[in-house]
C-alpha cells in the first residue's frame, strides 16, 4: 500500500466549496427548525464559511444562490469575502420559487415564462462576471406530478432551446454545469432525471457545458462511482454536489450514510484524472443541517471528504491492476479495503499541524466561542433559510 | 365474472373520509404554491369537503388535524358540519411542529417533553369526545438523521410507555390507530417505520389499538396488499390513509400512480373482510394537491377508490379459487385481470343517476361555479396550509 | 377521445417478435421446473411461436439466441420457419456461459478472450446474413461482484474497442443494438448499467448502432417512458425487450405487474414517432415463463402489448396538448386516464374476427388440443432451457 | 472511547457458523462457474470449513442443508466433524427443489403436498437429534409470480397450520427459526416477506420459535439495525444469516457492500443484549462465492464480522448516551464514527497471535498449500452445488 507520506502533498491542493445556504436554516415540508446564531445575510453566511476554512484549510470558496444571496454590490461582497480569506464560487440559479414557475421554467410551454427563466440565468451570468465565479450551476425543479400533465418530449426540446440561449451568453472562461435529479419536487417525472439526460443536453451545447453530479440524486441502488468513471471518460464531469442519503435526497453530511461509497467515488475520481491541479472537476457540498449545528456540520463534511480522499490515494494503482489482471477477486478487493480501513486521522492531524491548522478542527472550533458569540450577536432580523 | 348489478348494493355503504388539510395549500420543502379560493378556516375546509360529498355521495366525513383545525367550540363545529351533511371524523395529532419536538415527542429522552406530547394526545381525545370522532390517529415524525444520534432501542421502549398512557385515556368506543412510515422527515431511522413495528406496539396496548396503513409509506417494491391481507388476518387493520406515489411519500391522488395496485389492495380488503357494513376498517384519504385543484383533486380520489372497489367486487371468488387450486396460473391471473380491465365507469354513472347524484361529478362540479365563487369570496386572511 | 374505428388500421402493422428461449424452460438459481411438451429443438420452438402468431396475428417473427439455437443450415431453418408463416428475427449473442468469460467478455483484460467474444459476434453476423435478420442484439453479463475487482474505467474503454470491431463488421442493412441492465448476474457493477452508458457507447459507433431498452432492467422507481421519449428524441431507440417486474429483472409477462406503466410507455412510443410503418423501432418480448404455460404466456404477452397500444392510440393529441398548455393538471391527466380505462377488448375481438383471427385467442388455443399434442409427442430428448 | 484491551476478552466467545453450501459451487440463473478443488461431499465441505476455523478460530460450526448434505450415518458425520474440531450446527430444510413444490410447500392448497413438506421438516428434526443441532431453520421459497395466482390470505393460514405441526415436534432444547425474504424466487408475493410476518407467525407458535434475519432479504433502503433492535426488544431474534448486497439478495461476502451497515447492525446487537455468552442469538453466514475462492471467501467473511464486532464494542455506552440525551447530534454521531473508523486490524492480529492463531489468516491459508492440494486431489465426481 502507498504510505501517507507519499500522498501528503497531493492533499495540499484540495478545495471543497461550501454552499452559502448550508449556513441558513433548512428542513422538510413538515418543519424548519431555527437555531440561535443562524445568519441573516450573505455576509454572515460568508463569515461562517470562513470559520470552516479557518479550522480545516479546505474550503476557501463559498457558492452563492440567486436570489437568496442577492446584494447590490457584488464587488464589495467579493472584497468582504477576500478579507475573510474567502472567494465567491459557483453561482446557483433558482427557478423554483416564483409562482410563474409552477408548471416549469426553462421547459415551460409559455415562451414568456421561459424567457423570464432564461433572463434569470443571464442575471446570474452578470453576477458571475462581478464575483469572478467560474461555474453557473443549473438545477431545475421542472417536472410533472401526474402522467399526462405535461408533454415529456416537448419539454425536453424546449429545455434544449433554453439551455442553448443561456450557454451562448456565458463567458469564455465560464462553464455551465447541469445537475440532474431523480425526483422531488416533481413526483411523476423530472426533466433532467439522470446523468444520461444531463449528458445528452450538455453535449449538444458545447465544450464548456458539463454535468453536475449530486451524490444524493439517484435511484436506489445506483452505482454512483460508475457514473463518475463514465463521465470522466467522456470528458463531461463538471462538478460534484456532495452530500449523503439513506432514502431520497436527504442532504445529510457527506460520508455520513455510507462512508465506503464516498471512498469508492473518490477512488474513481482519482483513477479517472478528476483530482489534482490538472483537473477541472469542482468539488462542492450541497447539504442541509436540519437538526445538527451548521458550522460544525460543514466542518465534519469537508473533513470527511478529505479523509476519504486520503484513503483513496492510498490505493496502489500497480498492485490493484496486477490483482485485477490476474482475476484475483479477493486480492484486488483486499487492496481496496486495506486503504479504506486505514485510519488516516492521526496522520491528517499531524499534516494539519504542519500547516498551522489545529489538529482537531472540530474541538478547536468548539473551544473558540464563535458559536456562542453569533448566538448572542445575531439577534433580530430574519434568519436565512431557503426562502431568503 | 360477477355482474355490476350483483355488486351495486355493496357500493351503497362506502364511505371515504376526507382530510381537512387536503383543502389547504401544500407543497415541498422547495415551494408551496397558493391558489385562489383556498380555505382560511376549518369551516371553509368543511364547506369544500361537503362539495366533494355533494357530487360523489362518497365522503360524508372530514378528518381534523390538531392544532391546525383547533376551534373554541367543537360542538358548534359539529353542528356546522352537520348542516352541510358532514360529520367530523378521525382526529389527527401533531407532535412535529413544535420546537421542543426537534429530537422526538413520544420517544423523547426528556420526560417533560414526552409528557407534553402525551398531553397533546389527551387534548385530542377530549376533542374526539366533543366531535364524536371514533379514531385517534397517531403519526409520529420521531426519528433521527444520523447513526448514533439516538438510542433506537430506548426510543422504542419510551414509545411503548407513552402509547400506553394515551391508550389508557381513550374511551370505550374510541380507537387508537398508529401509522407507520418508512422515512421522512427523519432520514436515518424513524421510530415506527413499518407495519411490524406498528403491529408490535399496538398489540401490546389492547384491542382498540390498531394499525393505520398509509399506502405511500413503504419501501420501494413493497407488496402492500400482502400487508393488508396479513393485518386483516391478525385483526389489526384499523384504517387506511389512501394516496399514491412513484418514489417516496409523494401524496399524489390515490390510484394515479398505479391503479392496478389500488385494485389489488381493495381486492385483498374485500377478500379479507375489510369492506362492508360488518367491517370496522376506516377508509381515509391523506393527500396533497400541490399543483392541481384541491376540490376536484379530492373528488377524483374518492371516485378512483370507488371505481377500483367496484372492479375488485367483480372478481368471482369461486372461479378464482378453482383456478388457484388447479394451479392454473394464467387462468387465475386472467380472472383478476378481467375484473380490473372492466370499464365500470358507465355503470357507475348510471348507479349515481339512480341515487340523485350527477352522472359525471367532475363535470358537474366544474359547471357549478363553486370554484369561481370561492376564488372571489375568499380574499384576505391567511390561506390554510400545513402550518395553520 | 379518439374512437376505436379511427385507430383500427393503425393496429394492422403491429409486429411483436417472440424470443425462442421463452418456449424453453427457465427458472431461478433455486430451481428450473420442466413441463410436458417443452421444445427440444429450435424447430420445435419455432413451431410453438407459430402457434402464438396463428391465434393472435401479432408475432410473425422469432428471435434466435446463439449458441442455444445453432443449427447447421440456417437457410433450411429459414424455410422451415417460412412454411409456418414465420420469419427469423433478431440474433442474440451470448458471452456469459463459457468458462473463459467468468471475468468478462468484450471488456476482459485478456485480449485473447476479448477476441473470442468478438469472434462470437462475427459468427452471429454471419448467421444474420443467412437468416435475413436485421438486428444483432448484445446483452452483456460483464461486470464485477466486488469493489476493486475490476477497473471500471478500463473495462469501459475496452468495451468501446470491442464494439467498434463488431460494428465494423455488420452489413449496411443490419443494426447493432446494445442492451443495458442495472444488475444481475454481476452484483457490484455492470459494464452497461443504464441507458446513458448504452447511448454513449452506441453514439461513438455510428448510425446503425442503437439502444435496446429492456423494460425490466432499471433501478426501482425509474420512469421508463421518459427514457423512451428521450431515446426517440435522440434518434437512438433501436428496440424493446418487453417484460414486467415487481422487484428486479423478474421477466414476467409484459403488462402483468404494472399495466398502466406499459400504457405510458406505449403512449410515449407513439407520441415520439416510434410506432407505425415509418418507425424502425423493433418490438420484442424477453420473458421467462417459470410457472405458467409458455405458449399461452406468450399469447397473453403479445395481446397485452396490443391492448395497451390500442388504448394509447385512443389519446387525443390535440385535446391533451390543449389541457397541458392550459396548466389543467387534472384535465390533462384525465384525458390520459380515460384512454387507459377504456376497455378495448370487445373492439379488439371484433377487429380480430374481421381478420380471420379467433375473437378469443387464449380460448381458441386452449381448445385446439395443441398443448396436449406436444405433451404427448415430445417425449425423450433434452427439454430446451437456457443452457441449450 | 473504549480501548481494545477492554474488549479483547469479549471477543473470545464469538462463534460464526459456516454454511456447508458456501463451499460448493453457486451462481446465478445465467451460469454457475465450477472451480478446481470444489467439494464433492459433505465431508469435504466440513474439511474446508475446518480450514476456515483453523486459521481464524471463529467458526467451529458448520450448518447442514437437507437434502444436499444427507448421509446415512449422522453420528459418524458428527464424529468426523469433531475430529476436525468442528460441530454440526443449524439444519436447513429445503422445500423448493422438488417438482411438487412448484406452487408452494407449507402453504400449498393440496394437503398431501403440505404434509410432504411437513414430513420433510420432521426428517430434519430427526437429523437434528442425531447431529446435536439446536436450530431448525426454515426458509420458504413459497410465493406467487402473478397477482391472483394464489390466495395470499389462505396461504398464510395454511402456513400457520403447517408451522404449528412442525413446532410441536421439535425437542425442548431445539428451536425453530423462520427466515423472511423480500422476493426471489417468487416475484409477485412471498409468503414470509418481512420481519413482521415472521414475527407474527413465530409468536403464534411459542417461545422456542424465533425470527431469522438474513441481512440480504430486505427492501431497498431498509434500516436493518432497527429490525435487530426491535426483535431483540421483543425477545424474538433467533439468528442471523450474514451476507451483503448492493441490489437484491446478492449473497456477497458480509461487510463487502456496506461495512458501515454491518458495524451498525453489530452495534445494535451488542446494545440490545444479543452478543456474548448470555445471548442465544446465533450468528451464521449465508453466502455465495460465485467468482471468488470459497475458503478464503468464508475466511474474509468471518474476519469481517469479527472486525466489525470489535469496532462496535469500542463504542462507549455512557459517552454516547450522554451526547444523545444532550441532543448533541454531531457529538453522538462522532462517538459512533470514531469507533467505526478505528483500525482494529493490528490489535486483532496481536490478539490472534496470543491465541496461537496466525496474525494474518488469509496469508497463512494462502501459504498453506491447501487450495492447491484439494485442486489436485478432488478430481472426478460431481462438484457440490445447490442441486446436490
Coordinates of C-alpha atoms in Angstrom, one line a residue, chain D residues 94-356:
Chain D
X94 CA -35.4 -27.4 1.6
X95 CA -38.8 -27.4 0.1
X96 CA -38.0 -25.6 -3.1
X97 CA -36.4 -28.1 -5.4
X98 CA -39.0 -30.9 -5.7
X99 CA -41.4 -30.6 -8.6
X100 CA -44.4 -30.9 -6.4
X101 CA -43.5 -27.7 -4.7
X102 CA -43.9 -25.6 -7.8
X103 CA -46.9 -23.8 -6.3
X104 CA -45.9 -23.9 -2.7
X105 CA -44.9 -26.3 0.1
X106 CA -46.0 -25.4 3.7
X107 CA -48.6 -23.1 2.1
X108 CA -49.8 -25.4 -0.7
X109 CA -53.6 -25.8 -1.2
X110 CA -53.1 -29.6 -1.5
X111 CA -53.0 -31.2 1.9
X112 CA -50.9 -34.1 0.6
X113 CA -48.2 -31.7 -0.6
X114 CA -48.3 -29.8 2.6
X115 CA -47.9 -33.0 4.6
X116 CA -44.9 -34.0 2.4
X117 CA -43.3 -30.6 3.3
X118 CA -44.1 -31.1 7.0
X119 CA -42.7 -34.6 6.9
X120 CA -39.5 -33.2 5.4
X121 CA -39.2 -31.0 8.4
X122 CA -39.8 -34.0 10.7
X123 CA -36.9 -35.7 9.0
X124 CA -34.8 -32.6 9.6
X125 CA -35.7 -32.7 13.3
X126 CA -34.7 -36.4 13.4
X127 CA -31.4 -35.4 11.9
X128 CA -31.0 -32.6 14.5
X129 CA -31.3 -35.2 17.2
X130 CA -28.6 -37.2 15.6
X131 CA -26.3 -34.2 14.9
X132 CA -26.9 -32.4 18.2
X133 CA -28.1 -29.3 16.3
X134 CA -30.0 -26.7 18.1
X135 CA -31.8 -24.8 15.3
X136 CA -34.2 -25.9 12.6
X137 CA -34.1 -23.1 10.1
X138 CA -37.0 -22.7 7.7
X139 CA -36.6 -20.6 4.6
X140 CA -39.5 -20.9 2.2
X141 CA -39.5 -20.2 -1.5
X142 CA -43.3 -20.2 -1.3
X143 CA -45.0 -17.4 -3.1
X144 CA -46.5 -16.5 -6.4
X145 CA -45.4 -14.8 -9.6
X146 CA -48.7 -13.2 -10.7
X147 CA -51.5 -11.3 -9.0
X148 CA -54.4 -13.7 -8.5
X149 CA -52.3 -16.8 -8.9
X150 CA -52.7 -17.7 -5.2
X151 CA -54.8 -16.7 -2.3
X152 CA -52.4 -14.7 -0.2
X153 CA -54.6 -14.9 2.9
X154 CA -55.4 -18.6 2.7
X155 CA -51.7 -19.4 2.2
X156 CA -50.9 -17.5 5.4
X157 CA -53.4 -19.5 7.3
X158 CA -52.1 -22.8 5.9
X159 CA -48.6 -21.7 6.7
X160 CA -49.6 -21.2 10.3
X161 CA -51.1 -24.7 10.5
X162 CA -48.0 -26.3 8.9
X163 CA -45.6 -24.5 11.2
X164 CA -47.7 -25.5 14.2
X165 CA -47.3 -29.1 13.3
X166 CA -43.5 -28.7 12.9
X167 CA -43.2 -26.8 16.1
X168 CA -45.0 -29.4 18.0
X169 CA -42.3 -31.9 17.0
X170 CA -39.1 -30.0 17.9
X171 CA -37.4 -31.0 21.1
X172 CA -37.3 -29.0 24.3
X173 CA -33.8 -27.8 23.7
X174 CA -34.3 -27.2 20.0
X175 CA -35.6 -24.0 18.3
X176 CA -37.5 -23.2 15.1
X177 CA -36.2 -20.1 13.3
X178 CA -38.2 -18.7 10.5
X179 CA -36.5 -16.7 7.8
X180 CA -38.2 -14.0 5.8
X181 CA -37.3 -12.8 2.4
X182 CA -38.5 -9.8 0.3
X183 CA -38.6 -11.6 -3.0
X184 CA -37.0 -14.3 -5.1
X185 CA -37.6 -16.9 -6.3
X186 CA -41.2 -15.7 -6.2
X187 CA -41.8 -12.4 -7.9
X188 CA -45.2 -11.1 -7.0
X189 CA -45.5 -12.1 -3.4
X190 CA -43.6 -14.3 -1.0
X191 CA -45.4 -15.9 1.9
X192 CA -42.9 -14.7 4.5
X193 CA -41.7 -11.4 3.0
X194 CA -40.8 -9.3 6.1
X195 CA -39.8 -9.5 9.7
X196 CA -43.4 -8.6 10.7
X197 CA -44.8 -11.7 9.1
X198 CA -42.1 -13.9 10.6
X199 CA -42.7 -12.3 13.9
X200 CA -46.4 -12.8 13.8
X201 CA -46.1 -16.4 12.7
X202 CA -43.5 -17.4 15.3
X203 CA -45.3 -15.5 18.1
X204 CA -48.3 -17.7 17.4
X205 CA -46.1 -20.8 17.9
X206 CA -44.4 -20.4 21.2
X207 CA -41.2 -19.4 23.0
X208 CA -38.8 -21.6 21.0
X209 CA -39.9 -20.2 17.7
X210 CA -37.9 -17.2 16.6
X211 CA -37.1 -15.0 13.7
X212 CA -34.1 -15.5 11.4
X213 CA -32.8 -12.2 9.9
X214 CA -30.9 -12.6 6.6
X215 CA -29.1 -9.3 6.0
X216 CA -29.7 -9.5 2.3
X217 CA -33.5 -10.1 2.4
X218 CA -34.9 -6.6 2.7
X219 CA -36.4 -3.9 0.5
X220 CA -34.0 -1.2 -0.7
X221 CA -33.3 1.3 1.9
X222 CA -34.5 -0.8 4.9
X223 CA -32.9 0.1 8.2
X224 CA -31.8 -3.4 9.2
X225 CA -30.3 -2.4 12.6
X226 CA -33.7 -1.1 13.5
X227 CA -35.2 -4.5 13.0
X228 CA -32.4 -6.0 15.0
X229 CA -33.1 -3.7 17.9
X230 CA -36.8 -4.3 17.6
X231 CA -36.6 -8.1 17.5
X232 CA -34.2 -8.1 20.5
X233 CA -36.6 -5.9 22.3
X234 CA -39.4 -8.3 21.6
X235 CA -37.3 -11.3 22.5
X236 CA -37.7 -12.9 19.1
X237 CA -34.3 -12.6 17.4
X238 CA -33.2 -16.1 16.9
X239 CA -30.4 -16.0 14.4
X240 CA -28.6 -14.1 11.6
X241 CA -27.8 -15.2 8.1
X242 CA -25.0 -12.8 7.3
X243 CA -24.1 -11.7 3.8
X244 CA -24.1 -8.4 1.9
X245 CA -25.8 -7.0 -1.1
X246 CA -25.9 -4.0 -3.4
X247 CA -29.2 -4.7 -5.2
X248 CA -31.2 -7.8 -4.3
X249 CA -30.2 -11.0 -2.5
X250 CA -26.7 -10.9 -3.9
X251 CA -25.3 -13.1 -1.2
X252 CA -21.9 -11.4 -1.3
X253 CA -19.3 -11.5 1.4
X254 CA -20.7 -10.0 4.6
X255 CA -19.4 -6.5 5.0
X256 CA -18.3 -6.2 1.4
X257 CA -21.0 -3.9 0.2
X258 CA -21.6 -1.7 3.1
X259 CA -19.2 -2.2 6.0
X260 CA -20.7 0.6 8.0
X261 CA -24.1 -1.0 7.9
X262 CA -22.5 -4.2 9.3
X263 CA -21.0 -2.1 12.0
X264 CA -24.3 -0.6 12.9
X265 CA -26.1 -3.9 12.9
X266 CA -23.5 -5.3 15.3
X267 CA -23.7 -2.2 17.4
X268 CA -27.4 -2.8 17.9
X269 CA -26.8 -6.5 18.6
X270 CA -24.5 -5.6 21.4
X271 CA -26.6 -2.7 22.7
X272 CA -29.7 -5.0 22.8
X273 CA -28.0 -7.9 24.6
X274 CA -27.7 -10.1 21.5
X275 CA -23.9 -10.6 21.9
X276 CA -21.9 -12.6 24.4
X277 CA -22.3 -15.8 26.4
X278 CA -25.6 -14.8 27.8
X279 CA -27.2 -14.4 24.4
X280 CA -28.8 -17.1 22.4
X281 CA -28.7 -15.3 19.1
X282 CA -26.9 -17.4 16.6
X283 CA -24.6 -15.9 14.1
X284 CA -24.3 -17.6 10.7
X285 CA -23.1 -16.9 7.2
X286 CA -25.3 -17.5 4.2
X287 CA -23.3 -16.6 1.2
X288 CA -22.4 -17.5 -2.4
X289 CA -18.9 -17.3 -3.7
X290 CA -19.7 -17.2 -7.4
X291 CA -16.5 -15.7 -8.7
X292 CA -14.1 -15.7 -5.7
X293 CA -12.3 -18.6 -4.0
X294 CA -14.6 -20.2 -1.5
X295 CA -12.4 -21.0 1.5
X296 CA -10.7 -17.5 1.6
X297 CA -14.1 -16.0 0.9
X298 CA -15.5 -17.6 4.1
X299 CA -12.4 -16.5 6.0
X300 CA -12.8 -13.0 4.8
X301 CA -16.4 -13.1 5.9
X302 CA -15.8 -14.3 9.5
X303 CA -13.0 -11.8 9.8
X304 CA -15.2 -9.0 8.7
X305 CA -17.8 -9.9 11.3
X306 CA -15.1 -10.1 14.0
X307 CA -13.6 -6.8 13.0
X308 CA -16.9 -5.0 13.0
X309 CA -17.8 -6.6 16.3
X310 CA -14.6 -5.3 17.7
X311 CA -15.3 -1.8 16.4
X312 CA -18.8 -1.9 17.7
X313 CA -17.6 -3.0 21.1
X314 CA -15.4 0.2 21.2
X315 CA -18.4 2.5 21.4
X316 CA -18.6 3.9 24.9
X317 CA -22.2 3.4 26.1
X318 CA -22.1 6.1 28.7
X319 CA -20.5 8.6 26.4
X320 CA -22.9 8.1 23.6
X321 CA -25.9 8.2 26.0
X322 CA -24.7 11.5 27.4
X323 CA -24.4 13.0 23.9
X324 CA -27.8 11.6 22.9
X325 CA -29.5 12.9 26.0
X326 CA -28.0 16.3 25.4
X327 CA -29.3 16.5 21.8
X328 CA -25.7 16.7 20.6
X329 CA -26.3 15.2 17.2
X330 CA -22.7 15.6 15.8
X331 CA -21.2 14.5 19.1
X332 CA -23.2 11.3 19.4
X333 CA -22.7 10.5 15.8
X334 CA -19.0 11.3 16.2
X335 CA -18.6 8.8 19.0
X336 CA -20.1 6.1 16.8
X337 CA -17.9 7.1 13.9
X338 CA -14.7 7.2 16.0
X339 CA -15.3 3.5 16.8
X340 CA -16.1 2.6 13.2
X341 CA -13.0 4.4 11.8
X342 CA -10.6 2.9 14.4
X343 CA -8.4 0.4 12.6
X344 CA -8.7 -2.7 14.8
X345 CA -6.8 -4.9 12.5
X346 CA -3.4 -4.6 14.1
X347 CA -4.8 -5.2 17.6
X348 CA -6.7 -8.2 16.3
X349 CA -3.6 -9.6 14.7
X350 CA -1.9 -9.4 18.1
X351 CA -5.0 -10.9 19.7
X352 CA -4.8 -13.8 17.3
X353 CA -1.1 -14.3 18.0
X354 CA -1.8 -14.5 21.7
X355 CA -4.2 -17.4 21.0
X356 CA -2.0 -19.4 18.7

